[in-house]
Amino acid sequence: MPDLIDTQITDSEFEQISDLVYRHCGINLHKGKRELVHARIAKQLRSKGLRNFAEYMEVIRADHSGQEFSALIDSISTNLTSFFRENRHFEFLKDVLLPGLIAQSARRELRVWSAGCSSGEEPYSLAMTIAEALEGHGKWDAKILATDISRRMLSVAEAGVYDVSKTKPIPLSLRGKYFKPFGGEGNAYQAGANIKSMIRYRYLNLIEPWPFKGPFDVIFCRNVMIYFDKPTQEKIVEQFYSRLAPGGMLFTGHSESLTGAEHGLKYVEPTIYVRP
């Protein structure tokens, strides 16, 4: 460990990190984020035994694997999520969208995308909602694509193991049906094969080319676009539109709004939009 660590970030250094993050993943680190960035990067300096911000930037630039940059994004992102978060969306799926798709679809396929899936609570909530809706309707091919820019969060999501306190939002009937105790002490639960088999986890940076075309019946992109500036938001929403099937729906976060953005989606209710 070096004798002296200088964790201060100058205006120029903050601009460097902001520019790097914006160019590579579209996240807009405005000046209001400076204290957060300072605190998170100071922690990285200490953990890596680096003396200052300049050394940290050299480590990021020299790492061609992308792991250091991914760790940086992990450190400055807020991976706040929970099962059935913003529950109105899941009620809408259960009561409105899924019954309509089941009644009208001749192909008996359902394609859903959780964009910004974090540690997996959202895609597992989607899987439980879909499995319940399809029960008694014969054989369906239901698949959920779950993507995130954090490889660490994707690993957590794929494992599907959650502390018992994190599973409290799951109704007991669903937890007993779709989760199993993990370990011998009753402190954790793991997602069962009946919902794990529906989900494919993949790394994706939303501002880089997307290696799939859809079409999707449902896209959840909630509390992700708040990190982007308006031009980046519009580009992403345009791509969501092109990958939604006619009648497919986009769900955004309650802190996000498409008001003022140009897109072809039709407003359904707050945070829910449909491709005509």
mmCIF file of C-alpha atoms in Angstrom:
data_model
loop_
_atom_site.group_PDB
_atom_site.id
_atom_site.type_symbol
_atom_site.label_atom_id
_atom_site.label_comp_id
_atom_site.label_asym_id
_atom_site.label_seq_id
_atom_site.Cartn_x
_atom_site.Cartn_y
_atom_site.Cartn_z
ATOM 1 C CA MET A 1 0.000 0.000 0.000
ATOM 2 C CA PRO A 2 1.321 3.491 -0.786
ATOM 3 C CA ASP A 3 2.093 5.773 2.146
ATOM 4 C CA LEU A 4 -0.132 8.599 0.882
ATOM 5 C CA ILE A 5 -3.454 8.397 -0.936
ATOM 6 C CA ASP A 6 -4.948 11.533 -2.489
ATOM 7 C CA THR A 7 -8.599 10.808 -3.243
ATOM 8 C CA GLN A 8 -9.488 14.356 -4.307
ATOM 9 C CA ILE A 9 -10.821 14.860 -7.838
ATOM 10 C CA THR A 10 -10.188 18.119 -9.671
ATOM 11 C CA ASP A 11 -12.662 19.721 -12.073
ATOM 12 C CA SER A 12 -10.551 18.502 -14.980
ATOM 13 C CA GLU A 13 -10.466 14.953 -13.630
ATOM 14 C CA PHE A 14 -14.222 14.911 -13.084
ATOM 15 C CA GLU A 15 -14.674 16.022 -16.694
ATOM 16 C CA GLN A 16 -12.381 13.174 -17.808
ATOM 17 C CA ILE A 17 -14.391 10.551 -15.985
ATOM 18 C CA SER A 18 -17.702 12.074 -17.104
ATOM 19 C CA ASP A 19 -16.575 12.091 -20.729
ATOM 20 C CA LEU A 20 -15.276 8.514 -20.540
ATOM 21 C CA VAL A 21 -18.514 7.201 -19.019
ATOM 22 C CA TYR A 22 -20.723 9.158 -21.431
ATOM 23 C CA ARG A 23 -18.812 8.043 -24.540
ATOM 24 C CA HIS A 24 -18.804 4.379 -23.566
ATOM 25 C CA CYS A 25 -22.246 3.857 -22.056
ATOM 26 C CA GLY A 26 -24.255 7.073 -22.402
ATOM 27 C CA ILE A 27 -24.562 7.751 -18.670
ATOM 28 C CA ASN A 28 -24.757 11.487 -18.041
ATOM 29 C CA LEU A 29 -22.673 12.381 -14.968
ATOM 30 C CA HIS A 30 -23.680 16.008 -14.505
ATOM 31 C CA LYS A 31 -22.065 18.216 -11.860
ATOM 32 C CA GLY A 32 -24.691 17.219 -9.317
ATOM 33 C CA LYS A 33 -23.161 13.731 -9.355
ATOM 34 C CA ARG A 34 -19.663 14.932 -8.482
ATOM 35 C CA GLU A 35 -19.798 14.100 -4.764
ATOM 36 C CA LEU A 36 -21.199 10.641 -5.484
ATOM 37 C CA VAL A 37 -18.473 9.979 -8.077
ATOM 38 C CA HIS A 38 -15.819 11.292 -5.683
ATOM 39 C CA ALA A 39 -16.958 9.008 -2.856
ATOM 40 C CA ARG A 40 -17.261 5.916 -5.050
ATOM 41 C CA ILE A 41 -13.895 6.410 -6.790
ATOM 42 C CA ALA A 42 -12.140 7.125 -3.483
ATOM 43 C CA LYS A 43 -13.314 3.700 -2.356
ATOM 44 C CA GLN A 44 -11.889 2.157 -5.542
ATOM 45 C CA LEU A 45 -8.534 3.870 -4.957
ATOM 46 C CA ARG A 46 -8.277 2.474 -1.454
ATOM 47 C CA SER A 47 -9.275 -1.049 -2.473
ATOM 48 C CA LYS A 48 -6.689 -1.120 -5.286
ATOM 49 C CA GLY A 49 -3.888 0.569 -3.352
ATOM 50 C CA LEU A 50 -3.637 3.447 -5.818
ATOM 51 C CA ARG A 51 -2.304 6.861 -4.854
ATOM 52 C CA ASN A 52 -4.516 9.179 -6.876
ATOM 53 C CA PHE A 53 -7.134 9.550 -9.577
ATOM 54 C CA ALA A 54 -4.535 9.741 -12.370
ATOM 55 C CA GLU A 55 -3.238 6.275 -11.462
ATOM 56 C CA TYR A 56 -6.798 4.943 -11.436
ATOM 57 C CA MET A 57 -7.443 6.285 -14.929
ATOM 58 C CA GLU A 58 -4.248 4.614 -16.150
ATOM 59 C CA VAL A 59 -5.466 1.283 -14.750
ATOM 60 C CA ILE A 60 -8.793 1.652 -16.598
ATOM 61 C CA ARG A 61 -7.171 2.637 -19.893
ATOM 62 C CA ALA A 62 -4.610 -0.185 -19.719
ATOM 63 C CA ASP A 63 -7.217 -2.897 -19.093
ATOM 64 C CA HIS A 64 -8.350 -4.136 -22.504
ATOM 65 C CA SER A 65 -10.613 -6.799 -20.956
ATOM 66 C CA GLY A 66 -13.103 -4.104 -19.935
ATOM 67 C CA GLN A 67 -13.359 -5.481 -16.396
ATOM 68 C CA GLU A 68 -12.000 -2.333 -14.756
ATOM 69 C CA PHE A 69 -14.419 -0.118 -16.672
ATOM 70 C CA SER A 70 -17.255 -2.460 -15.745
ATOM 71 C CA ALA A 71 -16.193 -2.171 -12.094
ATOM 72 C CA LEU A 72 -16.234 1.619 -12.432
ATOM 73 C CA ILE A 73 -19.794 1.566 -13.793
ATOM 74 C CA ASP A 74 -20.774 -0.781 -10.968
ATOM 75 C CA SER A 75 -19.360 1.645 -8.425
ATOM 76 C CA ILE A 76 -21.195 4.739 -9.705
ATOM 77 C CA SER A 77 -24.524 3.057 -10.533
ATOM 78 C CA THR A 78 -27.330 2.577 -8.048
ATOM 79 C CA ASN A 79 -28.566 -1.004 -8.333
ATOM 80 C CA LEU A 80 -31.754 -0.420 -6.382
ATOM 81 C CA THR A 81 -34.405 -2.995 -7.169
ATOM 82 C CA SER A 82 -36.848 -5.377 -5.537
ATOM 83 C CA PHE A 83 -39.340 -8.082 -6.418
ATOM 84 C CA PHE A 84 -42.550 -6.662 -7.924
ATOM 85 C CA ARG A 85 -41.181 -3.121 -7.676
ATOM 86 C CA GLU A 86 -43.704 -0.566 -8.988
ATOM 87 C CA ASN A 87 -46.343 -3.256 -8.679
ATOM 88 C CA ARG A 88 -48.887 -1.485 -10.920
ATOM 89 C CA HIS A 89 -46.875 -2.705 -13.920
ATOM 90 C CA PHE A 90 -47.226 -6.331 -12.887
ATOM 91 C CA GLU A 91 -50.938 -5.864 -12.177
ATOM 92 C CA PHE A 92 -51.358 -4.394 -15.675
ATOM 93 C CA LEU A 93 -49.520 -7.371 -17.159
ATOM 94 C CA LYS A 94 -51.651 -9.837 -15.212
ATOM 95 C CA ASP A 95 -55.022 -8.173 -15.692
ATOM 96 C CA VAL A 96 -54.780 -6.481 -19.105
ATOM 97 C CA LEU A 97 -51.837 -7.237 -21.380
ATOM 98 C CA LEU A 98 -51.255 -10.961 -20.887
ATOM 99 C CA PRO A 99 -54.939 -12.003 -21.088
ATOM 100 C CA GLY A 100 -55.194 -10.058 -24.356
ATOM 101 C CA LEU A 101 -52.076 -11.688 -25.801
ATOM 102 C CA ILE A 102 -53.217 -15.158 -24.743
ATOM 103 C CA ALA A 103 -56.611 -14.663 -26.354
ATOM 104 C CA GLN A 104 -55.291 -13.231 -29.627
ATOM 105 C CA SER A 105 -51.942 -14.898 -30.264
ATOM 106 C CA ALA A 106 -51.987 -17.701 -32.811
ATOM 107 C CA ARG A 107 -48.257 -18.354 -32.500
ATOM 108 C CA ARG A 108 -48.406 -19.210 -28.782
ATOM 109 C CA GLU A 109 -45.145 -17.399 -28.212
ATOM 110 C CA LEU A 110 -44.316 -14.672 -25.741
ATOM 111 C CA ARG A 111 -41.139 -12.611 -25.895
ATOM 112 C CA VAL A 112 -40.238 -10.227 -23.064
ATOM 113 C CA TRP A 113 -37.154 -8.077 -22.483
ATOM 114 C CA SER A 114 -35.973 -6.793 -19.108
ATOM 115 C CA ALA A 115 -33.496 -4.057 -20.098
ATOM 116 C CA GLY A 116 -31.418 -3.124 -17.071
ATOM 117 C CA CYS A 117 -32.263 -6.240 -15.074
ATOM 118 C CA SER A 118 -29.786 -5.497 -12.254
ATOM 119 C CA SER A 119 -29.651 -8.369 -9.731
ATOM 120 C CA GLY A 120 -32.575 -10.270 -11.263
ATOM 121 C CA GLU A 121 -35.594 -9.382 -9.148
ATOM 122 C CA GLU A 122 -37.385 -7.828 -12.146
ATOM 123 C CA PRO A 123 -37.024 -10.746 -14.607
ATOM 124 C CA TYR A 124 -37.965 -13.267 -11.917
ATOM 125 C CA SER A 125 -41.034 -11.160 -11.079
ATOM 126 C CA LEU A 126 -41.901 -11.127 -14.787
ATOM 127 C CA ALA A 127 -41.395 -14.891 -15.007
ATOM 128 C CA MET A 128 -43.738 -15.563 -12.075
ATOM 129 C CA THR A 129 -46.390 -13.224 -13.494
ATOM 130 C CA ILE A 130 -46.186 -14.870 -16.921
ATOM 131 C CA ALA A 131 -46.176 -18.416 -15.554
ATOM 132 C CA GLU A 132 -49.293 -17.676 -13.513
ATOM 133 C CA ALA A 133 -51.057 -16.096 -16.502
ATOM 134 C CA LEU A 134 -50.254 -19.005 -18.821
ATOM 135 C CA GLU A 135 -51.306 -21.710 -16.375
ATOM 136 C CA GLY A 136 -54.199 -23.668 -17.826
ATOM 137 C CA HIS A 137 -53.711 -22.326 -21.357
ATOM 138 C CA GLY A 138 -51.753 -25.223 -22.818
ATOM 139 C CA LYS A 139 -48.166 -25.169 -24.015
ATOM 140 C CA TRP A 140 -46.596 -21.776 -24.658
ATOM 141 C CA ASP A 141 -43.070 -20.778 -25.613
ATOM 142 C CA ALA A 142 -42.373 -17.933 -23.185
ATOM 143 C CA LYS A 143 -38.887 -16.427 -23.055
ATOM 144 C CA ILE A 144 -37.438 -13.473 -21.167
ATOM 145 C CA LEU A 145 -34.246 -11.730 -22.266
ATOM 146 C CA ALA A 146 -32.611 -10.001 -19.289
ATOM 147 C CA THR A 147 -29.735 -7.622 -19.991
ATOM 148 C CA ASP A 148 -27.507 -5.332 -17.971
ATOM 149 C CA ILE A 149 -24.244 -3.423 -18.289
ATOM 150 C CA SER A 150 -22.974 -4.807 -14.973
ATOM 151 C CA ARG A 151 -21.409 -8.243 -15.284
ATOM 152 C CA ARG A 152 -21.365 -8.520 -11.493
ATOM 153 C CA MET A 153 -25.121 -7.951 -11.283
ATOM 154 C CA LEU A 154 -25.703 -10.473 -14.083
ATOM 155 C CA SER A 155 -23.808 -13.101 -12.073
ATOM 156 C CA VAL A 156 -26.016 -12.412 -9.052
ATOM 157 C CA ALA A 157 -29.135 -12.600 -11.218
ATOM 158 C CA GLU A 158 -28.140 -15.884 -12.850
ATOM 159 C CA ALA A 159 -27.483 -17.485 -9.460
ATOM 160 C CA GLY A 160 -30.965 -16.386 -8.351
ATOM 161 C CA VAL A 161 -30.155 -16.601 -4.626
ATOM 162 C CA TYR A 162 -31.716 -13.974 -2.352
ATOM 163 C CA ASP A 163 -31.663 -13.294 1.350
ATOM 164 C CA VAL A 164 -35.022 -14.074 2.939
ATOM 165 C CA SER A 165 -35.579 -10.366 3.673
ATOM 166 C CA LYS A 166 -35.386 -9.567 -0.054
ATOM 167 C CA THR A 167 -38.082 -12.127 -0.868
ATOM 168 C CA LYS A 168 -40.679 -10.488 1.404
ATOM 169 C CA PRO A 169 -42.457 -8.672 -1.484
ATOM 170 C CA ILE A 170 -43.166 -12.071 -3.094
ATOM 171 C CA PRO A 171 -46.595 -13.425 -2.053
ATOM 172 C CA LEU A 172 -46.060 -16.572 0.027
ATOM 173 C CA SER A 173 -48.047 -18.677 -2.447
ATOM 174 C CA LEU A 174 -45.711 -17.647 -5.264
ATOM 175 C CA ARG A 175 -42.540 -17.986 -3.197
ATOM 176 C CA GLY A 176 -43.489 -21.531 -2.268
ATOM 177 C CA LYS A 177 -44.265 -22.353 -5.892
ATOM 178 C CA TYR A 178 -41.306 -20.740 -7.643
ATOM 179 C CA PHE A 179 -38.504 -20.606 -5.057
ATOM 180 C CA LYS A 180 -36.768 -23.180 -2.896
ATOM 181 C CA PRO A 181 -34.841 -22.801 0.369
ATOM 182 C CA PHE A 182 -31.123 -22.297 -0.183
ATOM 183 C CA GLY A 183 -28.628 -23.520 2.369
ATOM 184 C CA GLY A 184 -29.466 -25.248 5.597
ATOM 185 C CA GLU A 185 -30.321 -22.288 7.808
ATOM 186 C CA GLY A 186 -33.449 -20.916 6.111
ATOM 187 C CA ASN A 187 -31.854 -17.529 5.508
ATOM 188 C CA ALA A 188 -32.094 -17.534 1.719
ATOM 189 C CA TYR A 189 -34.164 -18.701 -1.225
ATOM 190 C CA GLN A 190 -33.169 -19.639 -4.765
ATOM 191 C CA ALA A 191 -35.264 -19.267 -7.904
ATOM 192 C CA GLY A 192 -36.518 -22.648 -9.085
ATOM 193 C CA ALA A 193 -35.986 -24.218 -12.494
ATOM 194 C CA ASN A 194 -39.627 -23.476 -13.426
ATOM 195 C CA ILE A 195 -38.831 -19.754 -13.738
ATOM 196 C CA LYS A 196 -35.057 -19.887 -14.297
ATOM 197 C CA SER A 197 -35.598 -21.830 -17.510
ATOM 198 C CA MET A 198 -37.601 -18.915 -18.964
ATOM 199 C CA ILE A 199 -34.788 -16.364 -18.618
ATOM 200 C CA ARG A 200 -31.582 -15.762 -20.588
ATOM 201 C CA TYR A 201 -29.130 -13.286 -19.052
ATOM 202 C CA ARG A 202 -26.856 -11.314 -21.376
ATOM 203 C CA TYR A 203 -24.447 -8.388 -21.103
ATOM 204 C CA LEU A 204 -25.621 -5.333 -23.053
ATOM 205 C CA ASN A 205 -24.545 -1.712 -23.237
ATOM 206 C CA LEU A 206 -27.670 0.098 -24.452
ATOM 207 C CA ILE A 207 -25.757 2.672 -26.497
ATOM 208 C CA GLU A 208 -23.814 0.026 -28.428
ATOM 209 C CA PRO A 209 -25.340 -1.982 -31.324
ATOM 210 C CA TRP A 210 -27.987 -4.460 -30.158
ATOM 211 C CA PRO A 211 -27.341 -7.999 -31.463
ATOM 212 C CA PHE A 212 -31.033 -8.941 -31.655
ATOM 213 C CA LYS A 213 -34.080 -7.693 -33.536
ATOM 214 C CA GLY A 214 -37.069 -8.967 -31.582
ATOM 215 C CA PRO A 215 -39.952 -8.582 -31.942
ATOM 216 C CA PHE A 216 -40.857 -8.308 -28.265
ATOM 217 C CA ASP A 217 -44.354 -8.302 -26.819
ATOM 218 C CA VAL A 218 -43.180 -6.544 -23.661
ATOM 219 C CA ILE A 219 -40.133 -4.394 -22.858
ATOM 220 C CA PHE A 220 -39.392 -3.291 -19.310
ATOM 221 C CA CYS A 221 -36.824 -0.487 -19.143
ATOM 222 C CA ARG A 222 -37.405 1.067 -15.765
ATOM 223 C CA ASN A 223 -35.187 3.527 -13.903
ATOM 224 C CA VAL A 224 -32.459 3.123 -16.521
ATOM 225 C CA MET A 225 -33.048 6.084 -18.821
ATOM 226 C CA ILE A 226 -32.758 8.524 -15.906
ATOM 227 C CA TYR A 227 -28.998 8.121 -16.341
ATOM 228 C CA PHE A 228 -29.109 9.356 -19.966
ATOM 229 C CA ASP A 229 -29.499 12.800 -21.476
ATOM 230 C CA LYS A 230 -32.521 13.557 -23.683
ATOM 231 C CA PRO A 231 -30.866 12.829 -27.081
ATOM 232 C CA THR A 232 -29.648 9.440 -25.837
ATOM 233 C CA GLN A 233 -33.084 8.660 -24.388
ATOM 234 C CA GLU A 234 -34.728 9.422 -27.727
ATOM 235 C CA LYS A 235 -32.334 7.133 -29.623
ATOM 236 C CA ILE A 236 -32.963 4.279 -27.204
ATOM 237 C CA VAL A 237 -36.754 4.708 -27.269
ATOM 238 C CA GLU A 238 -36.624 4.733 -31.078
ATOM 239 C CA GLN A 239 -34.824 1.386 -30.976
ATOM 240 C CA PHE A 240 -37.318 0.003 -28.462
ATOM 241 C CA TYR A 241 -40.090 1.014 -30.868
ATOM 242 C CA SER A 242 -38.435 -0.837 -33.762
ATOM 243 C CA ARG A 243 -38.141 -4.001 -31.685
ATOM 244 C CA LEU A 244 -41.669 -4.051 -30.308
ATOM 245 C CA ALA A 245 -44.285 -6.149 -32.070
ATOM 246 C CA PRO A 246 -47.439 -4.235 -33.089
ATOM 247 C CA GLY A 247 -49.469 -4.032 -29.898
ATOM 248 C CA GLY A 248 -46.322 -4.590 -27.834
ATOM 249 C CA MET A 249 -45.796 -2.409 -24.789
ATOM 250 C CA LEU A 250 -42.929 -0.472 -23.220
ATOM 251 C CA PHE A 251 -42.877 0.029 -19.450
ATOM 252 C CA THR A 252 -40.689 2.810 -18.027
ATOM 253 C CA GLY A 253 -39.882 3.897 -14.481
ATOM 254 C CA HIS A 254 -42.116 6.276 -12.542
ATOM 255 C CA SER A 255 -39.268 8.796 -12.359
ATOM 256 C CA GLU A 256 -39.011 8.763 -16.160
ATOM 257 C CA SER A 257 -41.189 10.426 -18.767
ATOM 258 C CA LEU A 258 -41.282 10.330 -22.558
ATOM 259 C CA THR A 259 -43.019 13.707 -22.628
ATOM 260 C CA GLY A 260 -41.240 15.948 -25.120
ATOM 261 C CA ALA A 261 -39.381 13.041 -26.725
ATOM 262 C CA GLU A 262 -40.105 12.119 -30.324
ATOM 263 C CA HIS A 263 -41.317 8.534 -30.727
ATOM 264 C CA GLY A 264 -44.080 6.561 -32.402
ATOM 265 C CA LEU A 265 -45.430 4.990 -29.229
ATOM 266 C CA LYS A 266 -48.937 5.683 -27.994
ATOM 267 C CA TYR A 267 -49.571 6.649 -24.380
ATOM 268 C CA VAL A 268 -51.642 4.095 -22.430
ATOM 269 C CA GLU A 269 -51.261 5.352 -18.872
ATOM 270 C CA PRO A 270 -48.363 6.844 -16.889
ATOM 271 C CA THR A 271 -45.154 4.902 -17.699
ATOM 272 C CA ILE A 272 -46.920 2.488 -20.104
ATOM 273 C CA TYR A 273 -46.762 2.906 -23.886
ATOM 274 C CA VAL A 274 -47.914 0.742 -26.801
ATOM 275 C CA ARG A 275 -46.696 0.383 -30.369
ATOM 276 C CA PRO A 276 -49.797 0.893 -32.543
#
